PDB file of C-alpha atoms in Angstrom:
ATOM      1  CA  MET Y   1      45.780  36.511  31.300  1.00 29.00           C
ATOM      2  CA  THR Y   2      44.306  35.921  27.904  1.00 36.00           C
ATOM      3  CA  ALA Y   3      44.719  33.309  25.189  1.00 37.00           C
ATOM      4  CA  THR Y   4      47.966  33.926  23.245  1.00 40.00           C
ATOM      5  CA  GLU Y   5      50.070  31.711  20.926  1.00 46.00           C
ATOM      6  CA  ASP Y   6      51.823  29.927  23.971  1.00 55.00           C
ATOM      7  CA  VAL Y   7      48.528  28.533  25.150  1.00 55.00           C
ATOM      8  CA  SER Y   8      47.465  25.219  23.775  1.00 65.00           C
ATOM      9  CA  PRO Y   9      44.277  25.767  21.536  1.00 78.00           C
ATOM     10  CA  GLU Y  10      43.066  22.542  22.893  1.00 74.00           C
ATOM     11  CA  PHE Y  11      41.616  24.320  26.031  1.00 75.00           C
ATOM     12  CA  ALA Y  12      41.282  28.075  24.825  1.00 86.00           C
ATOM     13  CA  ALA Y  13      38.762  30.502  23.872  1.00 91.00           C
ATOM     14  CA  ALA Y  14      38.865  31.334  20.376  1.00 93.00           C
ATOM     15  CA  THR Y  15      40.600  34.566  19.388  1.00 92.00           C
ATOM     16  CA  THR Y  16      39.632  34.794  15.832  1.00 94.00           C
ATOM     17  CA  THR Y  17      36.447  36.431  14.610  1.00 94.00           C
ATOM     18  CA  ALA Y  18      33.474  34.275  13.948  1.00 97.00           C
ATOM     19  CA  GLN Y  19      30.044  34.807  12.203  1.00 98.00           C
ATOM     20  CA  PHE Y  20      26.883  34.245  13.931  1.00 98.00           C
ATOM     21  CA  VAL Y  21      24.487  31.796  12.193  1.00 98.00           C
ATOM     22  CA  GLU Y  22      20.918  30.950  13.560  1.00 98.00           C
ATOM     23  CA  ILE Y  23      20.780  27.217  13.740  1.00 98.00           C
ATOM     24  CA  ASN Y  24      17.456  25.403  15.096  1.00 98.00           C
ATOM     25  CA  GLY Y  25      16.586  28.622  16.893  1.00 97.00           C
ATOM     26  CA  ASN Y  26      19.997  29.430  18.438  1.00 98.00           C
ATOM     27  CA  ARG Y  27      22.903  31.563  17.223  1.00 98.00           C
ATOM     28  CA  LEU Y  28      26.119  29.810  16.699  1.00 98.00           C
ATOM     29  CA  ALA Y  29      29.570  31.174  16.404  1.00 98.00           C
ATOM     30  CA  VAL Y  30      30.824  29.713  13.240  1.00 98.00           C
ATOM     31  CA  GLU Y  31      34.063  29.874  11.118  1.00 98.00           C
ATOM     32  CA  VAL Y  32      34.486  28.593   7.404  1.00 98.00           C
ATOM     33  CA  LEU Y  33      38.063  27.920   6.386  1.00 98.00           C
ATOM     34  CA  GLY Y  34      39.229  26.810   3.023  1.00 97.00           C
ATOM     35  CA  PRO Y  35      38.133  26.885  -0.799  1.00 97.00           C
ATOM     36  CA  GLU Y  36      34.835  26.989  -1.978  1.00 95.00           C
ATOM     37  CA  GLY Y  37      33.869  23.557  -3.915  1.00 95.00           C
ATOM     38  CA  ALA Y  38      36.206  21.411  -1.793  1.00 97.00           C
ATOM     39  CA  PRO Y  39      34.876  18.573   0.123  1.00 98.00           C
ATOM     40  CA  VAL Y  40      33.391  19.678   3.369  1.00 98.00           C
ATOM     41  CA  ILE Y  41      34.994  18.699   6.967  1.00 98.00           C
ATOM     42  CA  ILE Y  42      32.532  19.794   9.930  1.00 98.00           C
ATOM     43  CA  THR Y  43      34.285  19.344  13.044  1.00 98.00           C
ATOM     44  CA  HIS Y  44      33.080  19.416  16.620  1.00 98.00           C
ATOM     45  CA  HIS Y  45      35.070  20.472  19.517  1.00 97.00           C
ATOM     46  CA  GLY Y  46      35.448  18.594  22.703  1.00 96.00           C
ATOM     47  CA  ALA Y  47      34.551  19.442  26.283  1.00 95.00           C
ATOM     48  CA  PRO Y  48      30.886  21.081  26.245  1.00 97.00           C
ATOM     49  CA  GLY Y  49      31.072  23.971  28.575  1.00 97.00           C
ATOM     50  CA  LEU Y  50      34.946  24.322  28.416  1.00 96.00           C
ATOM     51  CA  GLY Y  51      35.914  23.768  24.941  1.00 95.00           C
ATOM     52  CA  SER Y  52      35.516  26.029  21.796  1.00 97.00           C
ATOM     53  CA  ARG Y  53      36.255  26.314  17.890  1.00 97.00           C
ATOM     54  CA  ALA Y  54      39.856  27.265  18.808  1.00 96.00           C
ATOM     55  CA  GLU Y  55      40.938  23.549  18.785  1.00 94.00           C
ATOM     56  CA  PRO Y  56      39.514  22.133  15.677  1.00 96.00           C
ATOM     57  CA  ARG Y  57      40.368  25.382  13.903  1.00 96.00           C
ATOM     58  CA  ALA Y  58      44.103  24.824  14.785  1.00 95.00           C
ATOM     59  CA  SER Y  59      44.082  21.001  14.000  1.00 96.00           C
ATOM     60  CA  PHE Y  60      41.613  20.306  11.306  1.00 97.00           C
ATOM     61  CA  GLY Y  61      42.246  23.864   9.965  1.00 96.00           C
ATOM     62  CA  ARG Y  62      45.620  22.745   8.654  1.00 97.00           C
ATOM     63  CA  LEU Y  63      43.621  20.962   6.085  1.00 98.00           C
ATOM     64  CA  ALA Y  64      42.113  24.141   4.729  1.00 98.00           C
ATOM     65  CA  ASP Y  65      44.304  24.246   1.595  1.00 97.00           C
ATOM     66  CA  GLU Y  66      42.406  21.326   0.299  1.00 98.00           C
ATOM     67  CA  TYR Y  67      39.223  21.178   2.328  1.00 98.00           C
ATOM     68  CA  ARG Y  68      36.410  23.434   3.200  1.00 98.00           C
ATOM     69  CA  VAL Y  69      36.474  23.204   7.251  1.00 98.00           C
ATOM     70  CA  VAL Y  70      33.622  24.433   9.138  1.00 98.00           C
ATOM     71  CA  VAL Y  71      34.494  25.065  12.837  1.00 98.00           C
ATOM     72  CA  PHE Y  72      31.917  26.321  15.476  1.00 98.00           C
ATOM     73  CA  ASP Y  73      31.166  26.814  19.194  1.00 98.00           C
ATOM     74  CA  ALA Y  74      28.619  24.234  20.003  1.00 98.00           C
ATOM     75  CA  ARG Y  75      25.117  25.167  21.419  1.00 98.00           C
ATOM     76  CA  GLY Y  76      26.080  26.317  25.200  1.00 98.00           C
ATOM     77  CA  SER Y  77      29.915  26.470  24.537  1.00 98.00           C
ATOM     78  CA  GLY Y  78      32.225  29.299  23.639  1.00 97.00           C
ATOM     79  CA  GLU Y  79      30.715  32.453  22.063  1.00 98.00           C
ATOM     80  CA  SER Y  80      27.354  30.349  21.065  1.00 98.00           C
ATOM     81  CA  GLU Y  81      24.109  31.123  22.488  1.00 98.00           C
ATOM     82  CA  GLY Y  82      22.939  28.527  24.997  1.00 98.00           C
ATOM     83  CA  ALA Y  83      19.066  28.254  24.300  1.00 96.00           C
ATOM     84  CA  GLY Y  84      17.224  25.111  24.696  1.00 94.00           C
ATOM     85  CA  GLU Y  85      18.779  21.827  25.963  1.00 95.00           C
ATOM     86  CA  PHE Y  86      22.280  20.487  25.343  1.00 98.00           C
ATOM     87  CA  SER Y  87      21.297  16.850  24.594  1.00 98.00           C
ATOM     88  CA  HIS Y  88      23.149  14.682  22.140  1.00 98.00           C
ATOM     89  CA  GLU Y  89      20.030  14.737  19.860  1.00 98.00           C
ATOM     90  CA  GLN Y  90      19.988  18.510  19.887  1.00 98.00           C
ATOM     91  CA  TRP Y  91      23.746  18.886  19.153  1.00 98.00           C
ATOM     92  CA  ALA Y  92      23.446  16.357  16.383  1.00 98.00           C
ATOM     93  CA  ALA Y  93      20.603  18.313  14.802  1.00 98.00           C
ATOM     94  CA  ASP Y  94      22.758  21.445  14.893  1.00 98.00           C
ATOM     95  CA  ILE Y  95      25.533  19.803  12.990  1.00 98.00           C
ATOM     96  CA  ASP Y  96      22.965  18.892  10.506  1.00 98.00           C
ATOM     97  CA  GLY Y  97      21.830  22.441  10.438  1.00 98.00           C
ATOM     98  CA  LEU Y  98      25.105  23.510   9.699  1.00 98.00           C
ATOM     99  CA  ARG Y  99      25.505  20.932   6.831  1.00 98.00           C
ATOM    100  CA  GLU Y 100      22.385  22.275   5.362  1.00 98.00           C
ATOM    101  CA  TRP Y 101      23.600  25.884   5.895  1.00 98.00           C
ATOM    102  CA  ILE Y 102      26.895  25.157   4.143  1.00 98.00           C
ATOM    103  CA  GLY Y 103      25.355  23.405   1.202  1.00 98.00           C
ATOM    104  CA  ALA Y 104      26.912  20.152   1.483  1.00 98.00           C
ATOM    105  CA  ASP Y 105      24.976  17.025   0.631  1.00 98.00           C
ATOM    106  CA  THR Y 106      27.495  14.977   2.402  1.00 98.00           C
ATOM    107  CA  ILE Y 107      30.382  16.017   4.748  1.00 98.00           C
ATOM    108  CA  ILE Y 108      33.353  14.473   6.524  1.00 98.00           C
ATOM    109  CA  MET Y 109      32.557  14.418  10.233  1.00 98.00           C
ATOM    110  CA  ALA Y 110      35.352  15.114  12.511  1.00 98.00           C
ATOM    111  CA  GLY Y 111      35.958  15.426  16.142  1.00 98.00           C
ATOM    112  CA  GLY Y 112      38.155  14.905  19.330  1.00 97.00           C
ATOM    113  CA  SER Y 113      37.249  13.777  23.018  1.00 97.00           C
ATOM    114  CA  TYR Y 114      33.600  14.834  23.208  1.00 98.00           C
ATOM    115  CA  GLY Y 115      33.781  16.010  19.750  1.00 98.00           C
ATOM    116  CA  GLY Y 116      34.276  12.273  18.815  1.00 98.00           C
ATOM    117  CA  PHE Y 117      31.178  11.356  20.867  1.00 98.00           C
ATOM    118  CA  MET Y 118      29.287  13.710  18.821  1.00 98.00           C
ATOM    119  CA  SER Y 119      31.006  12.724  15.604  1.00 98.00           C
ATOM    120  CA  MET Y 120      29.636   9.130  16.175  1.00 98.00           C
ATOM    121  CA  GLU Y 121      26.362  10.305  17.251  1.00 98.00           C
ATOM    122  CA  TYR Y 122      26.035  12.164  14.005  1.00 98.00           C
ATOM    123  CA  ALA Y 123      27.265   9.282  12.209  1.00 98.00           C
ATOM    124  CA  THR Y 124      24.792   6.955  13.454  1.00 98.00           C
ATOM    125  CA  ARG Y 125      21.599   9.455  13.239  1.00 98.00           C
ATOM    126  CA  TYR Y 126      22.580  10.923   9.889  1.00 98.00           C
ATOM    127  CA  PRO Y 127      24.477   7.919   8.071  1.00 97.00           C
ATOM    128  CA  ASP Y 128      23.639   8.972   4.471  1.00 97.00           C
ATOM    129  CA  ARG Y 129      25.109  12.554   5.379  1.00 98.00           C
ATOM    130  CA  VAL Y 130      28.421  11.038   6.233  1.00 98.00           C
ATOM    131  CA  ARG Y 131      31.032  10.294   3.506  1.00 98.00           C
ATOM    132  CA  ALA Y 132      34.071   9.745   6.156  1.00 98.00           C
ATOM    133  CA  MET Y 133      34.800  10.253   9.809  1.00 98.00           C
ATOM    134  CA  VAL Y 134      37.814  11.121  11.708  1.00 98.00           C
ATOM    135  CA  LEU Y 135      38.091  10.615  15.319  1.00 98.00           C
ATOM    136  CA  ARG Y 136      40.746  11.552  17.900  1.00 98.00           C
ATOM    137  CA  ASP Y 137      40.976  10.468  21.858  1.00 98.00           C
ATOM    138  CA  THR Y 138      37.154   9.326  22.180  1.00 98.00           C
ATOM    139  CA  ALA Y 139      35.037   6.600  23.500  1.00 98.00           C
ATOM    140  CA  ALA Y 140      31.977   4.549  22.272  1.00 98.00           C
ATOM    141  CA  ASP Y 141      30.676   4.681  25.629  1.00 98.00           C
ATOM    142  CA  ASN Y 142      30.823   5.802  29.116  1.00 96.00           C
ATOM    143  CA  THR Y 143      33.202   2.999  30.737  1.00 93.00           C
ATOM    144  CA  HIS Y 144      35.969   5.446  29.936  1.00 91.00           C
ATOM    145  CA  SER Y 145      34.726   7.473  33.234  1.00 91.00           C
ATOM    146  CA  GLU Y 146      35.675   4.528  35.312  1.00 90.00           C
ATOM    147  CA  LEU Y 147      39.160   4.334  33.544  1.00 90.00           C
ATOM    148  CA  SER Y 148      39.745   7.862  33.812  1.00 92.00           C
ATOM    149  CA  ARG Y 149      39.088   7.810  37.535  1.00 91.00           C
ATOM    150  CA  THR Y 150      41.295   4.790  37.945  1.00 93.00           C
ATOM    151  CA  ASN Y 151      44.080   6.582  35.967  1.00 91.00           C
ATOM    152  CA  ALA Y 152      43.521   9.880  38.097  1.00 91.00           C
ATOM    153  CA  LEU Y 153      44.124   7.997  41.315  1.00 92.00           C
ATOM    154  CA  ALA Y 154      47.075   6.316  40.016  1.00 91.00           C
ATOM    155  CA  SER Y 155      48.885   9.474  38.788  1.00 89.00           C
ATOM    156  CA  ASP Y 156      52.424  10.143  40.052  1.00 87.00           C
ATOM    157  CA  ARG Y 157      52.206  13.857  38.610  1.00 87.00           C
ATOM    158  CA  VAL Y 158      49.732  15.421  41.111  1.00 89.00           C
ATOM    159  CA  THR Y 159      47.724  14.190  44.031  1.00 93.00           C
ATOM    160  CA  VAL Y 160      43.935  15.024  42.692  1.00 91.00           C
ATOM    161  CA  ASP Y 161      41.544  16.313  45.012  1.00 95.00           C
ATOM    162  CA  MET Y 162      38.813  13.662  44.282  1.00 94.00           C
ATOM    163  CA  ASP Y 163      35.815  15.763  45.519  1.00 96.00           C
ATOM    164  CA  LYS Y 164      36.706  17.916  42.877  1.00 96.00           C
ATOM    165  CA  PHE Y 165      37.284  15.157  40.258  1.00 95.00           C
ATOM    166  CA  ASP Y 166      33.745  13.860  41.126  1.00 95.00           C
ATOM    167  CA  ARG Y 167      31.989  17.154  40.987  1.00 97.00           C
ATOM    168  CA  ILE Y 168      33.434  17.903  37.307  1.00 96.00           C
ATOM    169  CA  ASP Y 169      33.093  14.189  36.191  1.00 95.00           C
ATOM    170  CA  GLU Y 170      29.339  14.014  37.429  1.00 97.00           C
ATOM    171  CA  GLY Y 171      28.371  17.425  36.172  1.00 98.00           C
ATOM    172  CA  ARG Y 172      27.710  18.841  39.686  1.00 98.00           C
ATOM    173  CA  VAL Y 173      29.937  22.094  39.586  1.00 98.00           C
ATOM    174  CA  ARG Y 174      28.307  25.004  41.060  1.00 98.00           C
ATOM    175  CA  ASP Y 175      29.108  27.864  38.926  1.00 98.00           C
ATOM    176  CA  ASN Y 176      31.871  28.944  36.306  1.00 98.00           C
ATOM    177  CA  ASP Y 177      34.433  29.570  39.083  1.00 98.00           C
ATOM    178  CA  ASP Y 178      33.819  26.310  40.760  1.00 98.00           C
ATOM    179  CA  LEU Y 179      34.108  24.615  37.104  1.00 97.00           C
ATOM    180  CA  ARG Y 180      37.508  26.754  36.784  1.00 97.00           C
ATOM    181  CA  ASP Y 181      38.628  25.316  40.162  1.00 97.00           C
ATOM    182  CA  CYS Y 182      37.599  21.713  39.261  1.00 96.00           C
ATOM    183  CA  TRP Y 183      39.233  22.020  35.968  1.00 94.00           C
ATOM    184  CA  ARG Y 184      42.574  23.208  37.294  1.00 94.00           C
ATOM    185  CA  GLU Y 185      42.525  20.102  39.329  1.00 94.00           C
ATOM    186  CA  ILE Y 186      42.500  17.648  36.320  1.00 93.00           C
ATOM    187  CA  LEU Y 187      44.387  19.624  33.765  1.00 91.00           C
ATOM    188  CA  PRO Y 188      47.862  18.345  34.929  1.00 90.00           C
ATOM    189  CA  LEU Y 189      46.756  14.690  33.641  1.00 89.00           C
ATOM    190  CA  TYR Y 190      46.251  15.725  30.019  1.00 89.00           C
ATOM    191  CA  ASP Y 191      49.707  16.086  28.511  1.00 87.00           C
ATOM    192  CA  PHE Y 192      52.401  13.800  27.772  1.00 87.00           C
ATOM    193  CA  VAL Y 193      54.987  16.170  29.341  1.00 87.00           C
ATOM    194  CA  TYR Y 194      53.634  17.914  32.381  1.00 87.00           C
ATOM    195  CA  ASP Y 195      54.193  21.560  32.506  1.00 90.00           C
ATOM    196  CA  PRO Y 196      52.689  23.383  35.640  1.00 90.00           C
ATOM    197  CA  GLU Y 197      53.023  26.836  34.157  1.00 90.00           C
ATOM    198  CA  ALA Y 198      51.314  25.559  30.954  1.00 89.00           C
ATOM    199  CA  VAL Y 199      48.452  24.398  32.984  1.00 90.00           C
ATOM    200  CA  GLU Y 200      47.812  27.904  34.518  1.00 92.00           C
ATOM    201  CA  ARG Y 201      47.978  29.372  31.180  1.00 92.00           C
ATOM    202  CA  LYS Y 202      45.298  26.997  30.041  1.00 91.00           C
ATOM    203  CA  VAL Y 203      43.112  27.601  33.006  1.00 94.00           C
ATOM    204  CA  ALA Y 204      43.163  31.377  32.336  1.00 93.00           C
ATOM    205  CA  ALA Y 205      42.469  30.833  28.600  1.00 93.00           C
ATOM    206  CA  THR Y 206      39.534  28.386  28.976  1.00 94.00           C
ATOM    207  CA  PRO Y 207      35.961  29.704  28.097  1.00 95.00           C
ATOM    208  CA  TYR Y 208      33.811  28.395  31.024  1.00 97.00           C
ATOM    209  CA  ARG Y 209      29.960  27.715  30.551  1.00 98.00           C
ATOM    210  CA  TYR Y 210      29.125  25.511  33.628  1.00 98.00           C
ATOM    211  CA  GLU Y 211      25.431  24.814  32.385  1.00 98.00           C
ATOM    212  CA  ALA Y 212      26.429  23.120  29.199  1.00 98.00           C
ATOM    213  CA  HIS Y 213      29.030  21.013  30.976  1.00 98.00           C
ATOM    214  CA  ASN Y 214      26.754  20.083  33.983  1.00 98.00           C
ATOM    215  CA  TYR Y 215      23.946  18.969  31.422  1.00 98.00           C
ATOM    216  CA  ALA Y 216      26.658  16.859  29.451  1.00 98.00           C
ATOM    217  CA  PHE Y 217      28.122  15.227  32.355  1.00 97.00           C
ATOM    218  CA  SER Y 218      24.883  14.782  34.557  1.00 98.00           C
ATOM    219  CA  LYS Y 219      22.309  13.706  31.822  1.00 98.00           C
ATOM    220  CA  ASN Y 220      24.243  12.914  28.488  1.00 98.00           C
ATOM    221  CA  LEU Y 221      26.928  10.607  29.725  1.00 97.00           C
ATOM    222  CA  PRO Y 222      25.518   8.252  32.239  1.00 97.00           C
ATOM    223  CA  SER Y 223      23.535   6.583  29.411  1.00 97.00           C
ATOM    224  CA  TYR Y 224      25.936   7.160  26.707  1.00 98.00           C
ATOM    225  CA  ASP Y 225      26.619   3.839  24.823  1.00 98.00           C
ATOM    226  CA  LEU Y 226      27.058   3.860  21.085  1.00 98.00           C
ATOM    227  CA  LYS Y 227      28.579   0.206  20.852  1.00 98.00           C
ATOM    228  CA  PRO Y 228      25.232  -1.328  19.430  1.00 98.00           C
ATOM    229  CA  VAL Y 229      24.885   1.121  16.635  1.00 98.00           C
ATOM    230  CA  LEU Y 230      28.561   1.497  15.566  1.00 98.00           C
ATOM    231  CA  PRO Y 231      28.685  -1.403  13.301  1.00 98.00           C
ATOM    232  CA  GLY Y 232      26.073   0.171  11.102  1.00 97.00           C
ATOM    233  CA  ILE Y 233      28.458   3.029  10.347  1.00 97.00           C
ATOM    234  CA  THR Y 234      29.616   2.396   6.667  1.00 96.00           C
ATOM    235  CA  ALA Y 235      31.542   5.572   6.226  1.00 98.00           C
ATOM    236  CA  PRO Y 236      35.316   5.047   6.286  1.00 98.00           C
ATOM    237  CA  THR Y 237      36.561   6.035   9.584  1.00 98.00           C
ATOM    238  CA  LEU Y 238      40.136   6.797  11.087  1.00 99.00           C
ATOM    239  CA  VAL Y 239      40.451   6.695  14.885  1.00 98.00           C
ATOM    240  CA  THR Y 240      43.636   8.465  16.364  1.00 98.00           C
ATOM    241  CA  VAL Y 241      44.817   8.534  19.797  1.00 98.00           C
ATOM    242  CA  GLY Y 242      47.468   9.270  21.983  1.00 97.00           C
ATOM    243  CA  ARG Y 243      49.443   6.509  23.699  1.00 97.00           C
ATOM    244  CA  THR Y 244      49.183   7.871  27.312  1.00 95.00           C
ATOM    245  CA  ASP Y 245      45.946   9.510  27.161  1.00 95.00           C
ATOM    246  CA  TRP Y 246      44.324   9.164  30.721  1.00 93.00           C
ATOM    247  CA  ILE Y 247      40.796  10.155  30.179  1.00 94.00           C
ATOM    248  CA  THR Y 248      39.884   8.093  26.941  1.00 96.00           C
ATOM    249  CA  PRO Y 249      42.701   5.576  26.911  1.00 95.00           C
ATOM    250  CA  VAL Y 250      43.788   3.580  23.863  1.00 97.00           C
ATOM    251  CA  SER Y 251      41.617   0.798  24.810  1.00 97.00           C
ATOM    252  CA  CYS Y 252      38.655   2.867  24.045  1.00 97.00           C
ATOM    253  CA  SER Y 253      40.028   3.523  20.650  1.00 98.00           C
ATOM    254  CA  GLU Y 254      40.386  -0.081  20.144  1.00 98.00           C
ATOM    255  CA  THR Y 255      36.849  -0.643  20.862  1.00 98.00           C
ATOM    256  CA  ILE Y 256      35.728   1.779  18.573  1.00 98.00           C
ATOM    257  CA  VAL Y 257      37.880   0.148  15.847  1.00 98.00           C
ATOM    258  CA  SER Y 258      36.683  -3.284  16.513  1.00 98.00           C
ATOM    259  CA  LEU Y 259      32.906  -2.159  16.118  1.00 98.00           C
ATOM    260  CA  ILE Y 260      33.034   0.151  12.922  1.00 98.00           C
ATOM    261  CA  PRO Y 261      33.427  -2.121   9.686  1.00 98.00           C
ATOM    262  CA  GLY Y 262      36.790  -1.231   8.136  1.00 98.00           C
ATOM    263  CA  ALA Y 263      37.846   1.600  10.690  1.00 98.00           C
ATOM    264  CA  GLU Y 264      41.730   2.129  10.972  1.00 98.00           C
ATOM    265  CA  LEU Y 265      43.457   2.910  14.118  1.00 98.00           C
ATOM    266  CA  ALA Y 266      46.522   5.170  14.593  1.00 98.00           C
ATOM    267  CA  ILE Y 267      48.601   5.365  17.848  1.00 98.00           C
ATOM    268  CA  PHE Y 268      50.762   8.266  18.692  1.00 98.00           C
ATOM    269  CA  GLU Y 269      53.543   7.340  20.843  1.00 98.00           C
ATOM    270  CA  LYS Y 270      54.615  10.370  22.387  1.00 97.00           C
ATOM    271  CA  SER Y 271      51.101  12.079  23.030  1.00 96.00           C
ATOM    272  CA  GLY Y 272      48.443  12.127  25.718  1.00 94.00           C
ATOM    273  CA  HIS Y 273      44.991  13.418  24.992  1.00 94.00           C
ATOM    274  CA  SER Y 274      46.277  15.618  22.316  1.00 94.00           C
ATOM    275  CA  PRO Y 275      48.258  14.148  19.577  1.00 96.00           C
ATOM    276  CA  GLN Y 276      46.912  16.897  17.269  1.00 96.00           C
ATOM    277  CA  ILE Y 277      49.227  19.169  19.065  1.00 93.00           C
ATOM    278  CA  GLU Y 278      51.999  17.137  20.798  1.00 94.00           C
ATOM    279  CA  GLU Y 279      52.606  15.263  17.546  1.00 96.00           C
ATOM    280  CA  ALA Y 280      51.318  18.003  15.161  1.00 96.00           C
ATOM    281  CA  GLU Y 281      53.149  17.277  11.912  1.00 97.00           C
ATOM    282  CA  GLU Y 282      52.654  13.431  12.239  1.00 98.00           C
ATOM    283  CA  TRP Y 283      49.169  13.361  13.154  1.00 98.00           C
ATOM    284  CA  THR Y 284      48.289  15.916  10.447  1.00 98.00           C
ATOM    285  CA  ALA Y 285      49.936  13.734   7.789  1.00 98.00           C
ATOM    286  CA  THR Y 286      48.150  10.855   8.962  1.00 98.00           C
ATOM    287  CA  VAL Y 287      44.769  12.399   8.724  1.00 98.00           C
ATOM    288  CA  ARG Y 288      45.600  14.043   5.407  1.00 98.00           C
ATOM    289  CA  ASN Y 289      46.615  10.643   3.829  1.00 98.00           C
ATOM    290  CA  PHE Y 290      43.554   9.085   5.104  1.00 98.00           C
ATOM    291  CA  LEU Y 291      41.048  11.659   3.757  1.00 98.00           C
ATOM    292  CA  HIS Y 292      43.308  11.655   0.371  1.00 98.00           C
ATOM    293  CA  ARG Y 293      42.308   7.993   0.049  1.00 98.00           C
ATOM    294  CA  VAL Y 294      38.736   8.115   0.914  1.00 98.00           C
ATOM    295  CA  ALA Y 295      37.380  11.490   0.121  1.00 97.00           C
ATOM    296  CA  PRO Y 296      40.110  13.228  -2.206  1.00 97.00           C
ATOM    297  CA  PRO Y 297      40.090  17.068  -2.613  1.00 95.00           C
ATOM    298  CA  ARG Y 298      38.698  18.167  -6.027  1.00 82.00           C
ATOM    299  CA  THR Y 299      41.505  18.940  -8.535  1.00 67.00           C
ATOM    300  CA  GLY Y 300      42.305  22.634  -8.256  1.00 54.00           C
ATOM    301  CA  THR Y 301      41.021  23.550  -4.805  1.00 50.00           C
ATOM    302  CA  ARG Y 302      44.311  23.696  -3.119  1.00 52.00           C
ATOM    303  CA  THR Y 303      44.723  27.428  -1.986  1.00 49.00           C
ATOM    304  CA  GLY Y 304      46.043  27.671   1.532  1.00 43.00           C
ATOM    305  CA  THR Y 305      43.323  30.359   2.059  1.00 39.00           C
ATOM    306  CA  ALA Y 306      40.981  30.617   4.784  1.00 41.00           C
ATOM    307  CA  GLU Y 307      37.798  32.812   5.139  1.00 43.00           C
TER     308      GLU Y 307
END
């Protein structure tokens, strides 16, 4: 089975055509949507080794009628090459390389889940380059790992094989087939409404790159903690989250909002980890209204076109 329109883009390989751009010695699969001259949004997908540009293309790409939206497969994910290491420092440097490539002095930084980790990493490492930030279902440190394990154990949807849970959570999967098997185990926890058939479609559509996944979860996340540096972010920030998100619960978003000066919080009551899909219209309107206030599109850039 391949990714089709009935598969959520949250966990699916991209089916659109990318251009390949060499950034910091590594070829990245990149798409640019929206009119030239509009404010630039660079958006980072979640789930290293599992995610792709398909999700941010589907969600933040809705803003390409007014904004210049750059979506890409991160180093080691999707169709991009996987040279070098998969550290937060390297991934943040790749974002800045894309900013330089697109020719933007400043950008709107956006991302969900692990893409939210990288959005905050970029905003703290390159503060002068970020004019606004949009986060979705993410966390400021690795305590969300403890919360998600508790939530998995308490689930009344499925009985999770905790050996598989721990292998994927700790970055100890053996190969792409093992990553697929462990992924299948936790996918039923993600959505507001559980659909076993949809889970199998997502399993089939996900692009598997176990090296990036293992690096992210075994090397990056154990020491991940941005709480001390978040108060230094000056860019206007919107944090969005689904009410029943099991892996980065609402409390994680509340922590971020408490630390970034002036940050705003929007909770979506009928969503799990993916309000950009489960309450797409409301989520998109919330993000667009925020950006209109803090980084308004230029007059005459609304086109509805994509490149």
